[in-house]
PDB file of C-alpha atoms in Angstrom:
ATOM      1  CA  MET A   1     -67.200  -8.042  48.167  1.00  0.00           C
ATOM      2  CA  ALA A   2     -69.932 -10.718  48.194  1.00  0.00           C
ATOM      3  CA  ASP A   3     -71.951  -8.598  45.767  1.00  0.00           C
ATOM      4  CA  THR A   4     -69.197  -8.505  43.073  1.00  0.00           C
ATOM      5  CA  THR A   5     -70.808  -9.158  39.735  1.00  0.00           C
ATOM      6  CA  LEU A   6     -69.668 -11.390  36.839  1.00  0.00           C
ATOM      7  CA  THR A   7     -68.998  -8.329  34.793  1.00  0.00           C
ATOM      8  CA  ASP A   8     -66.794  -6.758  37.437  1.00  0.00           C
ATOM      9  CA  ILE A   9     -64.731 -10.030  37.657  1.00  0.00           C
ATOM     10  CA  ARG A  10     -64.393 -10.434  33.920  1.00  0.00           C
ATOM     11  CA  ASP A  11     -63.554  -6.818  33.117  1.00  0.00           C
ATOM     12  CA  GLY A  12     -60.978  -6.542  35.920  1.00  0.00           C
ATOM     13  CA  GLY A  13     -57.781  -7.056  33.909  1.00  0.00           C
ATOM     14  CA  GLY A  14     -56.133 -10.170  32.598  1.00  0.00           C
ATOM     15  CA  LYS A  15     -54.506 -11.274  29.414  1.00  0.00           C
ATOM     16  CA  PRO A  16     -52.795  -8.856  27.056  1.00  0.00           C
ATOM     17  CA  ASP A  17     -54.730  -8.048  23.992  1.00  0.00           C
ATOM     18  CA  ALA A  18     -51.832  -8.989  21.716  1.00  0.00           C
ATOM     19  CA  ALA A  19     -51.766 -12.459  23.213  1.00  0.00           C
ATOM     20  CA  VAL A  20     -55.483 -12.913  22.637  1.00  0.00           C
ATOM     21  CA  VAL A  21     -55.064 -11.782  19.030  1.00  0.00           C
ATOM     22  CA  ARG A  22     -52.274 -14.298  18.512  1.00  0.00           C
ATOM     23  CA  ASP A  23     -54.591 -17.130  19.886  1.00  0.00           C
ATOM     24  CA  GLY A  24     -57.397 -16.051  17.617  1.00  0.00           C
ATOM     25  CA  LEU A  25     -55.288 -15.805  14.540  1.00  0.00           C
ATOM     26  CA  GLY A  26     -53.598 -19.091  15.282  1.00  0.00           C
ATOM     27  CA  VAL A  27     -56.890 -20.968  15.449  1.00  0.00           C
ATOM     28  CA  GLY A  28     -58.414 -19.036  12.496  1.00  0.00           C
ATOM     29  CA  VAL A  29     -55.543 -19.686  10.152  1.00  0.00           C
ATOM     30  CA  ALA A  30     -54.975 -23.366  11.233  1.00  0.00           C
ATOM     31  CA  VAL A  31     -58.644 -24.278  10.799  1.00  0.00           C
ATOM     32  CA  GLY A  32     -59.428 -21.949   7.876  1.00  0.00           C
ATOM     33  CA  LEU A  33     -56.994 -23.715   5.676  1.00  0.00           C
ATOM     34  CA  SER A  34     -59.027 -26.831   5.746  1.00  0.00           C
ATOM     35  CA  GLY A  35     -61.641 -25.061   3.786  1.00  0.00           C
ATOM     36  CA  PHE A  36     -59.596 -26.047   0.714  1.00  0.00           C
ATOM     37  CA  ALA A  37     -60.421 -29.662   1.508  1.00  0.00           C
ATOM     38  CA  PHE A  38     -64.097 -28.893   1.797  1.00  0.00           C
ATOM     39  CA  GLY A  39     -64.013 -27.120  -1.550  1.00  0.00           C
ATOM     40  CA  VAL A  40     -62.445 -30.089  -3.188  1.00  0.00           C
ATOM     41  CA  THR A  41     -64.627 -32.623  -1.580  1.00  0.00           C
ATOM     42  CA  SER A  42     -67.877 -30.638  -2.244  1.00  0.00           C
ATOM     43  CA  ALA A  43     -66.976 -30.156  -5.955  1.00  0.00           C
ATOM     44  CA  GLY A  44     -66.051 -33.882  -6.089  1.00  0.00           C
ATOM     45  CA  SER A  45     -69.504 -34.742  -4.636  1.00  0.00           C
ATOM     46  CA  GLY A  46     -71.191 -33.068  -7.537  1.00  0.00           C
ATOM     47  CA  LEU A  47     -72.014 -29.658  -6.139  1.00  0.00           C
ATOM     48  CA  THR A  48     -71.458 -26.649  -8.338  1.00  0.00           C
ATOM     49  CA  LEU A  49     -69.034 -23.869  -7.588  1.00  0.00           C
ATOM     50  CA  TRP A  50     -71.839 -21.550  -6.397  1.00  0.00           C
ATOM     51  CA  GLN A  51     -73.417 -24.221  -4.209  1.00  0.00           C
ATOM     52  CA  THR A  52     -70.088 -25.010  -2.573  1.00  0.00           C
ATOM     53  CA  CYS A  53     -69.328 -21.373  -1.900  1.00  0.00           C
ATOM     54  CA  ALA A  54     -72.899 -20.728  -0.703  1.00  0.00           C
ATOM     55  CA  LEU A  55     -72.545 -23.477   1.916  1.00  0.00           C
ATOM     56  CA  SER A  56     -69.351 -21.826   3.376  1.00  0.00           C
ATOM     57  CA  LEU A  57     -70.829 -18.297   3.291  1.00  0.00           C
ATOM     58  CA  LEU A  58     -74.223 -19.150   4.795  1.00  0.00           C
ATOM     59  CA  VAL A  59     -73.748 -22.347   6.834  1.00  0.00           C
ATOM     60  CA  PHE A  60     -70.175 -21.811   8.065  1.00  0.00           C
ATOM     61  CA  THR A  61     -69.770 -24.877  10.300  1.00  0.00           C
ATOM     62  CA  GLY A  62     -67.211 -27.283   8.986  1.00  0.00           C
ATOM     63  CA  ALA A  63     -68.505 -30.506  10.522  1.00  0.00           C
ATOM     64  CA  SER A  64     -71.936 -29.972   9.165  1.00  0.00           C
ATOM     65  CA  GLN A  65     -70.712 -28.951   5.769  1.00  0.00           C
ATOM     66  CA  PHE A  66     -68.479 -32.118   5.498  1.00  0.00           C
ATOM     67  CA  ALA A  67     -71.345 -34.291   6.762  1.00  0.00           C
ATOM     68  CA  LEU A  68     -73.688 -32.909   4.045  1.00  0.00           C
ATOM     69  CA  VAL A  69     -71.408 -33.298   1.130  1.00  0.00           C
ATOM     70  CA  GLY A  70     -70.118 -36.641   2.418  1.00  0.00           C
ATOM     71  CA  ALA A  71     -73.614 -38.133   2.700  1.00  0.00           C
ATOM     72  CA  LEU A  72     -74.492 -36.831  -0.817  1.00  0.00           C
ATOM     73  CA  ALA A  73     -71.283 -38.243  -2.208  1.00  0.00           C
ATOM     74  CA  ALA A  74     -72.104 -41.674  -0.678  1.00  0.00           C
ATOM     75  CA  GLY A  75     -75.451 -41.648  -2.395  1.00  0.00           C
ATOM     76  CA  GLY A  76     -77.654 -40.439   0.479  1.00  0.00           C
ATOM     77  CA  GLY A  77     -80.830 -38.502  -0.170  1.00  0.00           C
ATOM     78  CA  PRO A  78     -80.846 -34.698   0.328  1.00  0.00           C
ATOM     79  CA  ILE A  79     -83.207 -34.935   3.290  1.00  0.00           C
ATOM     80  CA  ALA A  80     -81.113 -37.387   5.231  1.00  0.00           C
ATOM     81  CA  ALA A  81     -77.944 -35.468   4.380  1.00  0.00           C
ATOM     82  CA  ALA A  82     -79.492 -32.108   5.445  1.00  0.00           C
ATOM     83  CA  ALA A  83     -80.856 -33.794   8.659  1.00  0.00           C
ATOM     84  CA  GLY A  84     -77.442 -35.072   9.633  1.00  0.00           C
ATOM     85  CA  ALA A  85     -75.807 -31.708   8.973  1.00  0.00           C
ATOM     86  CA  PHE A  86     -78.574 -29.988  10.932  1.00  0.00           C
ATOM     87  CA  PHE A  87     -78.173 -32.102  14.089  1.00  0.00           C
ATOM     88  CA  LEU A  88     -74.456 -31.678  13.990  1.00  0.00           C
ATOM     89  CA  GLY A  89     -75.002 -27.901  13.901  1.00  0.00           C
ATOM     90  CA  VAL A  90     -77.421 -27.891  16.805  1.00  0.00           C
ATOM     91  CA  ARG A  91     -74.496 -27.760  19.181  1.00  0.00           C
ATOM     92  CA  ASN A  92     -73.714 -24.186  18.092  1.00  0.00           C
ATOM     93  CA  ALA A  93     -77.022 -23.143  19.741  1.00  0.00           C
ATOM     94  CA  PHE A  94     -75.717 -24.339  23.082  1.00  0.00           C
ATOM     95  CA  TYR A  95     -72.441 -22.484  22.507  1.00  0.00           C
ATOM     96  CA  GLY A  96     -74.537 -19.402  21.756  1.00  0.00           C
ATOM     97  CA  LEU A  97     -76.377 -19.557  25.163  1.00  0.00           C
ATOM     98  CA  ARG A  98     -73.015 -19.594  27.063  1.00  0.00           C
ATOM     99  CA  LEU A  99     -71.341 -16.947  24.766  1.00  0.00           C
ATOM    100  CA  SER A 100     -74.275 -14.652  25.166  1.00  0.00           C
ATOM    101  CA  GLN A 101     -73.508 -14.429  28.934  1.00  0.00           C
ATOM    102  CA  VAL A 102     -69.745 -14.195  28.512  1.00  0.00           C
ATOM    103  CA  LEU A 103     -69.624 -11.667  25.587  1.00  0.00           C
ATOM    104  CA  ALA A 104     -72.779  -9.665  26.605  1.00  0.00           C
ATOM    105  CA  LEU A 105     -72.834  -8.017  23.093  1.00  0.00           C
ATOM    106  CA  PRO A 106     -75.295  -5.238  22.272  1.00  0.00           C
ATOM    107  CA  ARG A 107     -78.617  -6.495  21.105  1.00  0.00           C
ATOM    108  CA  ALA A 108     -78.211  -5.053  17.619  1.00  0.00           C
ATOM    109  CA  VAL A 109     -74.945  -6.914  17.026  1.00  0.00           C
ATOM    110  CA  ARG A 110     -76.103 -10.374  18.209  1.00  0.00           C
ATOM    111  CA  PRO A 111     -77.689 -11.544  14.926  1.00  0.00           C
ATOM    112  CA  PHE A 112     -74.460 -10.850  13.104  1.00  0.00           C
ATOM    113  CA  ALA A 113     -72.308 -12.415  15.756  1.00  0.00           C
ATOM    114  CA  ALA A 114     -74.431 -15.556  15.631  1.00  0.00           C
ATOM    115  CA  GLN A 115     -73.034 -16.391  12.251  1.00  0.00           C
ATOM    116  CA  TRP A 116     -69.642 -16.884  13.912  1.00  0.00           C
ATOM    117  CA  VAL A 117     -70.778 -19.019  16.846  1.00  0.00           C
ATOM    118  CA  ILE A 118     -68.859 -22.270  16.134  1.00  0.00           C
ATOM    119  CA  ASP A 119     -66.534 -24.672  17.860  1.00  0.00           C
ATOM    120  CA  GLU A 120     -63.348 -22.569  17.322  1.00  0.00           C
ATOM    121  CA  THR A 121     -64.751 -19.128  18.255  1.00  0.00           C
ATOM    122  CA  ALA A 122     -66.444 -20.686  21.361  1.00  0.00           C
ATOM    123  CA  ALA A 123     -63.212 -22.392  22.457  1.00  0.00           C
ATOM    124  CA  VAL A 124     -61.068 -19.223  22.122  1.00  0.00           C
ATOM    125  CA  ALA A 125     -63.616 -16.972  23.785  1.00  0.00           C
ATOM    126  CA  LEU A 126     -64.432 -19.195  26.601  1.00  0.00           C
ATOM    127  CA  ALA A 127     -60.761 -19.697  27.388  1.00  0.00           C
ATOM    128  CA  GLN A 128     -60.137 -16.008  28.195  1.00  0.00           C
ATOM    129  CA  PRO A 129     -59.978 -14.618  31.665  1.00  0.00           C
ATOM    130  CA  THR A 130     -61.820 -11.396  31.031  1.00  0.00           C
ATOM    131  CA  ARG A 131     -64.934 -10.148  29.057  1.00  0.00           C
ATOM    132  CA  ARG A 132     -62.712  -7.775  26.971  1.00  0.00           C
ATOM    133  CA  ALA A 133     -60.304 -10.686  26.113  1.00  0.00           C
ATOM    134  CA  ALA A 134     -63.293 -12.965  25.183  1.00  0.00           C
ATOM    135  CA  ARG A 135     -64.726 -10.381  22.866  1.00  0.00           C
ATOM    136  CA  ILE A 136     -61.431  -9.837  21.097  1.00  0.00           C
ATOM    137  CA  GLY A 137     -60.773 -13.554  20.872  1.00  0.00           C
ATOM    138  CA  PHE A 138     -64.296 -14.121  19.464  1.00  0.00           C
ATOM    139  CA  VAL A 139     -63.976 -11.360  16.890  1.00  0.00           C
ATOM    140  CA  VAL A 140     -60.426 -12.188  15.773  1.00  0.00           C
ATOM    141  CA  THR A 141     -61.113 -15.932  15.505  1.00  0.00           C
ATOM    142  CA  GLY A 142     -64.381 -15.418  13.759  1.00  0.00           C
ATOM    143  CA  LEU A 143     -63.188 -12.909  11.265  1.00  0.00           C
ATOM    144  CA  SER A 144     -59.956 -14.660  10.328  1.00  0.00           C
ATOM    145  CA  LEU A 145     -61.632 -18.065  10.143  1.00  0.00           C
ATOM    146  CA  TYR A 146     -64.616 -16.887   8.143  1.00  0.00           C
ATOM    147  CA  ALA A 147     -62.481 -15.024   5.592  1.00  0.00           C
ATOM    148  CA  LEU A 148     -59.889 -17.715   5.192  1.00  0.00           C
ATOM    149  CA  TRP A 149     -62.444 -20.575   5.166  1.00  0.00           C
ATOM    150  CA  ASN A 150     -64.422 -18.980   2.373  1.00  0.00           C
ATOM    151  CA  LEU A 151     -61.297 -18.129   0.296  1.00  0.00           C
ATOM    152  CA  THR A 152     -59.883 -21.635   0.616  1.00  0.00           C
ATOM    153  CA  THR A 153     -63.344 -23.086  -0.176  1.00  0.00           C
ATOM    154  CA  LEU A 154     -63.370 -21.147  -3.473  1.00  0.00           C
ATOM    155  CA  ALA A 155     -59.748 -22.164  -4.205  1.00  0.00           C
ATOM    156  CA  GLY A 156     -60.528 -25.866  -3.527  1.00  0.00           C
ATOM    157  CA  ALA A 157     -63.627 -25.919  -5.669  1.00  0.00           C
ATOM    158  CA  LEU A 158     -61.705 -24.220  -8.508  1.00  0.00           C
ATOM    159  CA  GLY A 159     -58.790 -26.649  -8.168  1.00  0.00           C
ATOM    160  CA  ALA A 160     -60.877 -29.752  -7.820  1.00  0.00           C
ATOM    161  CA  GLU A 161     -60.559 -30.605 -11.572  1.00  0.00           C
ATOM    162  CA  ALA A 162     -56.783 -30.136 -11.490  1.00  0.00           C
ATOM    163  CA  ILE A 163     -56.421 -32.518  -8.467  1.00  0.00           C
ATOM    164  CA  GLY A 164     -58.443 -35.292 -10.063  1.00  0.00           C
ATOM    165  CA  ASP A 165     -59.718 -38.077  -7.824  1.00  0.00           C
ATOM    166  CA  THR A 166     -60.365 -36.404  -4.479  1.00  0.00           C
ATOM    167  CA  ASP A 167     -60.962 -39.684  -2.700  1.00  0.00           C
ATOM    168  CA  ALA A 168     -57.437 -40.772  -3.614  1.00  0.00           C
ATOM    169  CA  TRP A 169     -56.006 -37.762  -1.708  1.00  0.00           C
ATOM    170  CA  GLY A 170     -58.133 -38.367   1.365  1.00  0.00           C
ATOM    171  CA  LEU A 171     -59.108 -34.700   1.621  1.00  0.00           C
ATOM    172  CA  ASP A 172     -62.556 -35.600   2.756  1.00  0.00           C
ATOM    173  CA  ALA A 173     -61.141 -36.685   6.070  1.00  0.00           C
ATOM    174  CA  ALA A 174     -59.501 -33.259   6.816  1.00  0.00           C
ATOM    175  CA  GLY A 175     -62.757 -31.580   8.241  1.00  0.00           C
ATOM    176  CA  PRO A 176     -63.689 -34.502  10.587  1.00  0.00           C
ATOM    177  CA  ALA A 177     -60.010 -34.709  11.654  1.00  0.00           C
ATOM    178  CA  VAL A 178     -59.963 -31.065  12.610  1.00  0.00           C
ATOM    179  CA  PHE A 179     -63.335 -31.508  14.515  1.00  0.00           C
ATOM    180  CA  LEU A 180     -62.046 -34.474  16.475  1.00  0.00           C
ATOM    181  CA  ALA A 181     -58.787 -32.700  17.270  1.00  0.00           C
ATOM    182  CA  LEU A 182     -60.859 -29.825  18.804  1.00  0.00           C
ATOM    183  CA  LEU A 183     -63.349 -32.138  20.545  1.00  0.00           C
ATOM    184  CA  ALA A 184     -60.883 -34.626  22.110  1.00  0.00           C
ATOM    185  CA  PRO A 185     -59.447 -32.258  24.787  1.00  0.00           C
ATOM    186  CA  MET A 186     -62.932 -31.412  25.811  1.00  0.00           C
ATOM    187  CA  LEU A 187     -63.808 -34.989  26.837  1.00  0.00           C
ATOM    188  CA  THR A 188     -62.575 -34.539  30.437  1.00  0.00           C
ATOM    189  CA  SER A 189     -65.206 -36.680  32.287  1.00  0.00           C
ATOM    190  CA  THR A 190     -66.048 -40.384  32.181  1.00  0.00           C
ATOM    191  CA  THR A 191     -69.589 -39.610  31.050  1.00  0.00           C
ATOM    192  CA  GLU A 192     -68.252 -37.466  28.081  1.00  0.00           C
ATOM    193  CA  ARG A 193     -65.927 -40.181  26.994  1.00  0.00           C
ATOM    194  CA  ALA A 194     -68.625 -42.810  27.240  1.00  0.00           C
ATOM    195  CA  VAL A 195     -71.017 -40.785  25.112  1.00  0.00           C
ATOM    196  CA  ALA A 196     -68.290 -40.183  22.504  1.00  0.00           C
ATOM    197  CA  GLY A 197     -67.273 -43.842  22.440  1.00  0.00           C
ATOM    198  CA  ALA A 198     -70.928 -44.994  22.146  1.00  0.00           C
ATOM    199  CA  ALA A 199     -71.540 -42.484  19.341  1.00  0.00           C
ATOM    200  CA  VAL A 200     -68.535 -43.828  17.455  1.00  0.00           C
ATOM    201  CA  VAL A 201     -69.664 -47.449  17.869  1.00  0.00           C
ATOM    202  CA  LEU A 202     -73.197 -46.618  16.769  1.00  0.00           C
ATOM    203  CA  GLY A 203     -72.057 -44.543  13.789  1.00  0.00           C
ATOM    204  CA  LEU A 204     -69.488 -46.937  12.485  1.00  0.00           C
ATOM    205  CA  GLY A 205     -71.538 -50.045  13.266  1.00  0.00           C
ATOM    206  CA  LEU A 206     -74.519 -48.856  11.326  1.00  0.00           C
ATOM    207  CA  LEU A 207     -72.621 -47.364   8.449  1.00  0.00           C
ATOM    208  CA  PRO A 208     -72.807 -50.625   6.265  1.00  0.00           C
ATOM    209  CA  VAL A 209     -76.562 -51.172   6.870  1.00  0.00           C
ATOM    210  CA  LEU A 210     -78.163 -47.726   6.827  1.00  0.00           C
ATOM    211  CA  PRO A 211     -78.410 -45.104   4.098  1.00  0.00           C
ATOM    212  CA  ALA A 212     -75.719 -42.413   4.105  1.00  0.00           C
ATOM    213  CA  GLY A 213     -76.462 -39.674   6.579  1.00  0.00           C
ATOM    214  CA  VAL A 214     -78.689 -41.757   8.829  1.00  0.00           C
ATOM    215  CA  PRO A 215     -75.920 -43.378  11.046  1.00  0.00           C
ATOM    216  CA  VAL A 216     -75.019 -39.778  12.132  1.00  0.00           C
ATOM    217  CA  LEU A 217     -78.649 -39.287  13.374  1.00  0.00           C
ATOM    218  CA  VAL A 218     -78.684 -42.569  15.199  1.00  0.00           C
ATOM    219  CA  ALA A 219     -75.368 -41.827  16.835  1.00  0.00           C
ATOM    220  CA  ALA A 220     -77.024 -38.977  18.612  1.00  0.00           C
ATOM    221  CA  LEU A 221     -78.882 -41.517  20.749  1.00  0.00           C
ATOM    222  CA  ALA A 222     -75.674 -42.201  22.451  1.00  0.00           C
ATOM    223  CA  ALA A 223     -76.100 -39.331  24.898  1.00  0.00           C
ATOM    224  CA  PRO A 224     -79.556 -40.313  26.286  1.00  0.00           C
ATOM    225  CA  VAL A 225     -78.611 -43.904  26.452  1.00  0.00           C
ATOM    226  CA  VAL A 226     -75.386 -43.430  28.412  1.00  0.00           C
ATOM    227  CA  LEU A 227     -77.198 -40.909  30.718  1.00  0.00           C
ATOM    228  CA  TRP A 228     -80.008 -43.379  31.341  1.00  0.00           C
ATOM    229  CA  ALA A 229     -77.590 -46.208  32.094  1.00  0.00           C
ATOM    230  CA  GLN A 230     -75.646 -44.048  34.520  1.00  0.00           C
ATOM    231  CA  GLY A 231     -78.855 -43.039  36.244  1.00  0.00           C
ATOM    232  CA  ARG A 232     -79.865 -46.576  36.558  1.00  0.00           C
ATOM    233  CA  ARG A 233     -76.547 -47.515  38.092  1.00  0.00           C
ATOM    234  CA  GLY A 234     -76.840 -44.562  40.493  1.00  0.00           C
ATOM    235  CA  LEU A 235     -80.232 -45.796  41.651  1.00  0.00           C
ATOM    236  CA  ARG A 236     -78.854 -49.356  42.268  1.00  0.00           C
ATOM    237  CA  GLU A 237     -75.964 -48.065  44.288  1.00  0.00           C
ATOM    238  CA  GLY A 238     -78.227 -45.870  46.286  1.00  0.00           C
ATOM    239  CA  ASP A 239     -80.432 -48.795  47.224  1.00  0.00           C
ATOM    240  CA  ARG A 240     -77.453 -50.734  48.721  1.00  0.00           C
TER     241      ARG A 240
END
């Protein structure tokens, strides 16, 4: 019994497939609809229909896409906008490290699966009790979200002219709101909450004084600063 492997534990039965499919579809549909807001916002920021659709097809990570077009709309340079979007997207690489262990997909499939490694697919897959359920959750969430996100992006970009002033509708806030709704339940420890709070303070505090896109980059410093401060406090308590 002591030699039982992770694979044996994960493949030993668990959640019904139908329940996993419902979970994946629920997340895919709920989040996929916000692609409409991205399409409208991107078109309102000056990007063409093809540029907007290409971002959803190739980038496919909502927070980064909204950060990019938001920075461009605010007058930021393309380099700063792209850098902010890139650093927001780096988190997906860490999801990939964990998912590679949980899903254990064939090597030939991994490059294609990597396109779907985002917040939502990681959340659904990692919440499952077995490897089979994790794979089903990942595929259903990724497929439904990718298809709907791109369809609603196209619809939003096409409908931008009919809507008029996109800022007046506040649709640019839909993407960040979805991201925060997914992130908030994950902040379970004091350290995680401190990092999130410090990042918000840095980002909002520097927004009026730095070029668009740069405050997002500076906010990333919240993590090492909080960890350093906690390390210093731990050393002081250890010396007592």
